[in-house]
């Protein structure tokens, strides 16, 4: 079988490595991929949002199945375009990807179907938004409606800060068009859990839970990033909470999307907060999370391609989705200065042992050498019988991932460990 994977980060590298475990896979094209995964896929320099280029590519290089994972091509309708030219795809169509593409849509969906989430209002009029802010207790969370590379969420400690954030988004277009509509919501507190799930639009099968580390610095300080590391399973996510989430959140969401005429197929990511009033949805993503995927897939025991195809064929109910009961930890190595300013172009080297455990997010090949080419450069994952062993082993391996301005958080998994020990 020939496969196409649209995207080019650590998440896609993890997906490609897992897909390759299926012996029927003979070729994987990654568009665009990156130099660090060239040994695992044929990387073709066509951007993930170049839908025209992607469609033209598959006309010339027929594939049996495609996997689309980044948010922007999904929201733009990449799956619809590939389906039109006869390529079955893992991932939601455009009318379902809106669950991530518009926060106003997803908040309204949750309100309409009684799915627990933070109290909120949506505004496209600046004065109305400012009036609302002046009546609400702080802290307040202000979110740009559209995709904003994870940066469109501002936690505001005071009403004044919230008013400034609203003005920046709506009047000063700080987040471009994605901020012309804003969602203002109540501040929730509690441990966060990421649950990725497979769904064919009717059945939903959650993967092992995980915990992201979004802030750049140790102790959860500094700016929000795409994610500096992950552990799985998430020790806060007990079987009792999992049962509640299935009943109160996962199934109601899948049914709501179906009822809206927007059946969701692919991977639906539930970003949850475990508040004292129960689990609530912080966000939906219409795709695998990154770096969550880099701990979740190494724990998956079922064949990924088989499960992906079951989401497309509508046969997920009959398909086994099994995870190991081991633990995994992924430590991201980034360029110093990420997520703001950083230098790239430094040589990236790894011992063979480290390379076998590492997914490459941002590197390019030049004259046979790997050079850093992004903020997040690698994710190094270890699987072990227990969480402390997985953390220790991931750090030991990550030490052997080297480049000049390498930066890692030193405390990935420590919060999870504190909960695990209780
Ligand atoms: P989002 O892009 O919606 O996932 O938001 C990014 C991060 O902001 C989340 O992972 C949370 O840590 C935080 N956040 C978002 N919404 C809220 C909220 N209502 N209360 C507290 N923290 C939030
Ligand atoms: N790690 C969070 C995300 O993929 O959105």
CSV table of C-alpha atoms in Angstrom, one decimal, residues 42-362:
chain,number,residue,atom,x,y,z
A,42,UNK,CA,9.8,10.1,0.9
A,43,UNK,CA,9.6,13.8,1.7
A,44,UNK,CA,8.3,16.0,-1.0
A,45,UNK,CA,8.5,19.8,-0.7
A,46,UNK,CA,4.8,20.6,-1.1
A,47,UNK,CA,3.4,22.6,1.8
A,48,UNK,CA,0.7,21.2,4.0
A,49,UNK,CA,-1.7,24.0,3.1
A,50,UNK,CA,-1.0,23.9,-0.6
A,51,UNK,CA,-4.1,22.0,-1.4
A,52,UNK,CA,-3.7,22.4,-5.1
A,53,UNK,CA,-0.2,21.1,-4.9
A,54,UNK,CA,-1.3,18.1,-2.8
A,55,UNK,CA,-4.1,17.2,-5.2
A,56,UNK,CA,-1.8,17.5,-8.2
A,57,UNK,CA,0.8,15.3,-6.4
A,58,UNK,CA,-1.7,12.4,-5.8
A,59,UNK,CA,-2.9,12.6,-9.5
A,60,UNK,CA,0.7,11.9,-10.5
A,61,UNK,CA,1.6,9.6,-7.7
A,62,UNK,CA,-1.5,7.5,-6.8
A,63,UNK,CA,-1.9,6.6,-3.2
A,64,UNK,CA,-4.3,4.1,-1.5
A,65,UNK,CA,-4.9,6.1,1.7
A,66,UNK,CA,-4.0,9.6,3.1
A,67,UNK,CA,-3.6,10.9,6.6
A,68,UNK,CA,-4.0,14.6,7.2
A,69,UNK,CA,-2.9,15.7,10.6
A,70,UNK,CA,-2.2,19.5,10.9
A,71,UNK,CA,-5.0,21.8,11.8
A,72,UNK,CA,-4.8,24.3,9.0
A,73,UNK,CA,-5.1,21.9,6.0
A,74,UNK,CA,-8.0,20.2,7.8
A,75,UNK,CA,-9.8,23.5,8.4
A,76,UNK,CA,-9.1,24.5,4.8
A,77,UNK,CA,-10.8,21.3,3.5
A,78,UNK,CA,-7.8,19.1,2.5
A,79,UNK,CA,-9.8,15.9,3.2
A,80,UNK,CA,-12.7,17.1,1.0
A,81,UNK,CA,-10.3,17.8,-1.8
A,82,UNK,CA,-8.5,14.5,-1.6
A,83,UNK,CA,-11.9,12.6,-1.4
A,84,UNK,CA,-13.0,14.4,-4.6
A,85,UNK,CA,-10.1,12.9,-6.4
A,86,UNK,CA,-10.9,9.4,-5.0
A,87,UNK,CA,-8.4,9.2,-2.1
A,88,UNK,CA,-9.8,7.9,1.2
A,89,UNK,CA,-8.5,10.0,4.1
A,90,UNK,CA,-8.0,9.8,7.8
A,91,UNK,CA,-9.2,13.1,9.2
A,92,UNK,CA,-12.4,15.2,9.4
A,93,UNK,CA,-13.9,17.0,6.4
A,94,UNK,CA,-14.0,20.8,6.5
A,95,UNK,CA,-17.5,21.1,7.9
A,96,UNK,CA,-16.4,19.0,11.0
A,97,UNK,CA,-12.9,20.5,11.4
A,98,UNK,CA,-14.7,23.7,12.3
A,99,UNK,CA,-14.9,22.2,15.8
A,100,UNK,CA,-11.2,23.4,16.2
A,101,UNK,CA,-11.3,26.1,13.5
A,102,UNK,CA,-13.9,28.3,15.3
A,103,UNK,CA,-14.0,28.6,19.1
A,104,UNK,CA,-17.3,30.3,18.8
A,105,UNK,CA,-18.7,27.3,16.9
A,106,UNK,CA,-17.4,24.8,19.5
A,107,UNK,CA,-18.6,26.9,22.5
A,108,UNK,CA,-22.0,27.2,20.9
A,109,UNK,CA,-22.1,23.5,20.2
A,110,UNK,CA,-21.3,22.7,23.9
A,111,UNK,CA,-24.0,25.1,25.1
A,112,UNK,CA,-26.6,23.7,22.8
A,113,UNK,CA,-26.0,20.1,23.7
A,114,UNK,CA,-25.2,20.6,27.4
A,115,UNK,CA,-21.6,19.5,27.3
A,116,UNK,CA,-19.7,20.9,30.3
A,117,UNK,CA,-17.3,23.8,29.6
A,118,UNK,CA,-16.4,27.2,31.0
A,119,UNK,CA,-19.2,29.8,31.0
A,120,UNK,CA,-18.7,32.2,28.1
A,121,UNK,CA,-20.0,34.8,25.7
A,122,UNK,CA,-19.0,35.4,22.1
A,123,UNK,CA,-18.6,38.9,20.6
A,124,UNK,CA,-17.9,40.5,17.3
A,125,UNK,CA,-18.7,44.0,18.6
A,126,UNK,CA,-15.9,45.7,20.6
A,127,UNK,CA,-18.1,47.9,22.8
A,128,UNK,CA,-20.4,44.9,23.7
A,129,UNK,CA,-17.3,42.9,24.6
A,130,UNK,CA,-15.9,45.7,26.8
A,131,UNK,CA,-19.3,46.1,28.5
A,132,UNK,CA,-19.4,42.4,29.3
A,133,UNK,CA,-15.8,42.4,30.7
A,134,UNK,CA,-16.8,45.2,33.1
A,135,UNK,CA,-19.5,43.0,34.6
A,136,UNK,CA,-17.5,39.8,35.1
A,137,UNK,CA,-15.3,38.6,37.9
A,138,UNK,CA,-11.5,38.3,37.2
A,139,UNK,CA,-9.5,36.3,36.2
A,140,UNK,CA,-11.0,36.1,32.7
A,141,UNK,CA,-9.9,34.2,29.6
A,142,UNK,CA,-10.0,36.0,26.2
A,143,UNK,CA,-9.7,33.8,23.1
A,144,UNK,CA,-9.5,34.7,19.4
A,145,UNK,CA,-12.1,32.8,17.5
A,146,UNK,CA,-10.0,31.3,14.7
A,147,UNK,CA,-6.7,29.4,14.5
A,148,UNK,CA,-3.9,31.5,16.0
A,149,UNK,CA,-1.1,28.9,16.3
A,150,UNK,CA,-2.0,28.3,20.0
A,151,UNK,CA,-1.2,31.9,20.8
A,152,UNK,CA,-4.7,33.3,20.7
A,153,UNK,CA,-5.6,32.6,24.3
A,154,UNK,CA,-4.9,35.2,27.0
A,155,UNK,CA,-5.4,34.6,30.7
A,156,UNK,CA,-6.2,38.0,32.2
A,157,UNK,CA,-5.8,38.5,35.9
A,158,UNK,CA,-7.8,41.7,36.1
A,159,UNK,CA,-10.7,43.3,34.2
A,160,UNK,CA,-8.3,46.0,32.9
A,161,UNK,CA,-6.0,43.4,31.4
A,162,UNK,CA,-9.0,41.6,29.8
A,163,UNK,CA,-10.3,44.9,28.3
A,164,UNK,CA,-6.8,45.5,26.8
A,165,UNK,CA,-6.7,42.0,25.4
A,166,UNK,CA,-10.1,42.4,23.8
A,167,UNK,CA,-9.1,45.8,22.3
A,168,UNK,CA,-5.8,44.3,21.0
A,169,UNK,CA,-7.7,41.5,19.3
A,170,UNK,CA,-10.7,43.3,18.0
A,171,UNK,CA,-9.5,46.8,17.3
A,172,UNK,CA,-5.8,46.4,16.8
A,173,UNK,CA,-6.0,43.1,14.9
A,174,UNK,CA,-3.2,41.6,17.0
A,175,UNK,CA,-4.1,38.1,15.8
A,176,UNK,CA,-5.2,39.1,12.3
A,177,UNK,CA,-8.7,38.1,11.1
A,178,UNK,CA,-8.8,35.2,13.7
A,179,UNK,CA,-9.4,37.9,16.4
A,180,UNK,CA,-12.3,39.8,14.8
A,181,UNK,CA,-14.6,37.6,16.9
A,182,UNK,CA,-13.6,36.8,20.5
A,183,UNK,CA,-14.8,34.4,23.1
A,184,UNK,CA,-14.6,35.6,26.7
A,185,UNK,CA,-14.9,32.9,29.3
A,186,UNK,CA,-14.6,32.2,33.0
A,187,UNK,CA,-11.3,31.0,34.4
A,188,UNK,CA,-11.3,27.4,35.4
A,189,UNK,CA,-8.9,25.6,37.7
A,190,UNK,CA,-7.7,22.0,38.0
A,191,UNK,CA,-5.3,19.5,36.4
A,192,UNK,CA,-5.4,19.4,32.6
A,193,UNK,CA,-5.7,16.2,30.6
A,194,UNK,CA,-5.4,15.5,26.9
A,195,UNK,CA,-7.5,12.7,25.6
A,196,UNK,CA,-7.1,11.8,21.9
A,197,UNK,CA,-9.8,9.6,20.5
A,198,UNK,CA,-10.5,7.7,17.3
A,199,UNK,CA,-14.0,8.1,15.9
A,200,UNK,CA,-15.9,7.1,12.8
A,201,UNK,CA,-18.7,9.6,13.5
A,202,UNK,CA,-20.8,7.2,15.6
A,203,UNK,CA,-18.4,5.2,17.8
A,204,UNK,CA,-15.7,6.8,19.8
A,205,UNK,CA,-12.6,5.0,21.2
A,206,UNK,CA,-10.4,7.0,23.4
A,207,UNK,CA,-6.6,6.5,23.3
A,208,UNK,CA,-4.5,6.4,26.5
A,209,UNK,CA,-4.7,9.8,28.3
A,210,UNK,CA,-1.7,12.2,28.4
A,211,UNK,CA,-0.4,15.4,29.9
A,212,UNK,CA,1.2,18.2,27.9
A,213,UNK,CA,3.6,20.8,29.3
A,214,UNK,CA,2.7,24.0,27.4
A,215,UNK,CA,4.9,26.6,29.0
A,216,UNK,CA,8.4,27.2,27.9
A,217,UNK,CA,10.1,27.1,31.3
A,218,UNK,CA,10.5,24.8,34.3
A,219,UNK,CA,7.8,25.0,36.8
A,220,UNK,CA,5.3,26.0,34.2
A,221,UNK,CA,6.7,29.5,33.8
A,222,UNK,CA,7.3,31.5,30.6
A,223,UNK,CA,5.4,31.7,27.4
A,224,UNK,CA,3.0,29.2,26.0
A,225,UNK,CA,4.5,27.0,23.4
A,226,UNK,CA,3.3,24.2,21.1
A,227,UNK,CA,4.3,21.8,23.9
A,228,UNK,CA,7.7,21.0,25.6
A,229,UNK,CA,7.0,17.4,26.6
A,230,UNK,CA,4.3,14.9,27.5
A,231,UNK,CA,3.7,11.9,29.6
A,232,UNK,CA,1.1,9.1,29.3
A,233,UNK,CA,-1.0,7.9,30.9
A,234,UNK,CA,-2.1,11.0,32.9
A,235,UNK,CA,-2.3,9.9,36.5
A,236,UNK,CA,-5.1,12.4,37.2
A,237,UNK,CA,-7.3,10.7,34.7
A,238,UNK,CA,-8.8,7.9,36.9
A,239,UNK,CA,-11.1,5.2,35.6
A,240,UNK,CA,-14.0,7.0,37.3
A,241,UNK,CA,-13.2,10.2,35.5
A,242,UNK,CA,-12.8,8.4,32.2
A,243,UNK,CA,-16.3,6.9,32.6
A,244,UNK,CA,-17.8,10.4,33.3
A,245,UNK,CA,-15.9,11.9,30.3
A,246,UNK,CA,-17.3,9.2,28.0
A,247,UNK,CA,-20.9,9.8,29.2
A,248,UNK,CA,-20.8,13.5,29.7
A,249,UNK,CA,-18.4,14.7,27.0
A,250,UNK,CA,-17.1,12.2,24.4
A,251,UNK,CA,-20.4,10.5,23.3
A,252,UNK,CA,-22.5,13.7,23.5
A,253,UNK,CA,-19.9,15.5,21.3
A,254,UNK,CA,-19.9,12.9,18.6
A,255,UNK,CA,-23.7,12.7,18.6
A,256,UNK,CA,-23.9,16.5,18.5
A,257,UNK,CA,-21.7,16.7,15.5
A,258,UNK,CA,-23.8,14.1,13.8
A,259,UNK,CA,-27.0,15.9,14.6
A,260,UNK,CA,-25.6,19.1,13.2
A,261,UNK,CA,-25.0,17.4,9.9
A,262,UNK,CA,-21.2,17.5,10.5
A,263,UNK,CA,-20.2,13.9,11.3
A,264,UNK,CA,-16.7,13.9,12.7
A,265,UNK,CA,-14.3,11.2,11.6
A,266,UNK,CA,-10.6,10.8,12.4
A,267,UNK,CA,-8.9,11.9,15.6
A,268,UNK,CA,-10.9,14.1,18.0
A,269,UNK,CA,-8.7,15.6,20.7
A,270,UNK,CA,-10.4,16.6,24.0
A,271,UNK,CA,-8.5,19.2,26.0
A,272,UNK,CA,-10.0,18.7,29.5
A,273,UNK,CA,-9.8,20.4,32.8
A,274,UNK,CA,-10.7,18.4,35.9
A,275,UNK,CA,-12.4,21.0,38.0
A,276,UNK,CA,-14.0,20.5,41.4
A,277,UNK,CA,-17.3,20.5,39.6
A,278,UNK,CA,-16.2,17.7,37.3
A,279,UNK,CA,-14.4,17.4,34.0
A,280,UNK,CA,-14.9,20.3,31.5
A,281,UNK,CA,-13.9,20.9,28.0
A,282,UNK,CA,-11.2,23.6,27.5
A,283,UNK,CA,-10.8,23.0,23.8
A,284,UNK,CA,-11.4,20.5,21.0
A,285,UNK,CA,-8.7,19.9,18.4
A,286,UNK,CA,-9.7,18.2,15.1
A,287,UNK,CA,-6.5,16.2,15.0
A,288,UNK,CA,-3.7,14.4,16.9
A,289,UNK,CA,-2.0,16.6,19.4
A,290,UNK,CA,1.7,17.4,19.2
A,291,UNK,CA,3.7,16.2,21.3
A,292,UNK,CA,0.9,14.1,22.8
A,293,UNK,CA,1.0,11.8,19.8
A,294,UNK,CA,4.7,11.1,20.6
A,295,UNK,CA,3.8,9.4,23.8
A,296,UNK,CA,0.4,8.0,22.9
A,297,UNK,CA,1.3,6.1,19.7
A,298,UNK,CA,4.4,4.3,21.2
A,299,UNK,CA,1.9,2.8,23.7
A,300,UNK,CA,-0.6,1.7,21.0
A,301,UNK,CA,-0.6,-2.1,20.6
A,302,UNK,CA,-3.2,-2.3,17.8
A,303,UNK,CA,-2.2,-1.6,14.2
A,304,UNK,CA,-2.6,2.1,13.5
A,305,UNK,CA,-3.4,1.8,9.8
A,306,UNK,CA,-6.2,-0.7,10.5
A,307,UNK,CA,-7.7,1.5,13.1
A,308,UNK,CA,-7.4,4.6,10.9
A,309,UNK,CA,-9.1,2.9,8.1
A,310,UNK,CA,-11.9,1.7,10.4
A,311,UNK,CA,-12.7,5.4,11.1
A,312,UNK,CA,-13.0,6.0,7.4
A,313,UNK,CA,-15.1,2.9,6.7
A,314,UNK,CA,-17.4,3.3,9.7
A,315,UNK,CA,-16.3,0.0,11.2
A,316,UNK,CA,-14.7,1.3,14.4
A,317,UNK,CA,-17.2,-0.5,16.7
A,318,UNK,CA,-15.9,-3.8,15.5
A,319,UNK,CA,-12.2,-2.8,15.5
A,320,UNK,CA,-10.0,-3.4,18.5
A,321,UNK,CA,-8.1,-0.3,19.8
A,322,UNK,CA,-5.7,-1.5,22.5
A,323,UNK,CA,-3.0,0.3,24.5
A,324,UNK,CA,-0.2,-1.1,26.6
A,325,UNK,CA,-0.4,-0.4,30.4
A,326,UNK,CA,3.2,0.8,30.4
A,327,UNK,CA,4.1,4.5,30.7
A,328,UNK,CA,5.7,6.9,28.2
A,329,UNK,CA,7.5,10.2,28.5
A,330,UNK,CA,8.5,12.5,25.6
A,331,UNK,CA,11.1,15.3,26.2
A,332,UNK,CA,11.2,18.0,23.5
A,333,UNK,CA,14.5,19.6,22.6
A,334,UNK,CA,14.0,23.1,21.3
A,335,UNK,CA,16.1,25.9,19.9
A,336,UNK,CA,17.0,28.3,22.8
A,337,UNK,CA,14.6,31.4,22.6
A,338,UNK,CA,11.6,29.4,21.3
A,339,UNK,CA,8.7,30.4,21.0
A,340,UNK,CA,10.0,33.9,20.2
A,341,UNK,CA,13.4,34.4,18.5
A,342,UNK,CA,15.9,31.7,18.0
A,343,UNK,CA,18.7,30.8,15.6
A,344,UNK,CA,18.7,27.7,13.4
A,345,UNK,CA,21.0,26.0,11.0
A,346,UNK,CA,23.1,24.2,13.6
A,347,UNK,CA,24.2,20.7,13.1
A,348,UNK,CA,21.9,18.1,14.8
A,349,UNK,CA,23.5,14.9,15.9
A,350,UNK,CA,22.2,11.9,17.8
A,351,UNK,CA,23.6,8.6,18.9
A,352,UNK,CA,22.0,5.7,17.1
A,353,UNK,CA,20.2,4.7,20.3
A,354,UNK,CA,18.8,8.2,20.8
A,355,UNK,CA,17.8,8.4,17.1
A,356,UNK,CA,15.8,5.2,17.4
A,357,UNK,CA,13.7,6.9,20.2
A,358,UNK,CA,13.5,10.4,18.6
A,359,UNK,CA,10.9,12.0,16.4
A,360,UNK,CA,12.3,15.0,14.4
A,361,UNK,CA,10.1,18.1,14.2
A,362,UNK,CA,12.3,20.7,12.7
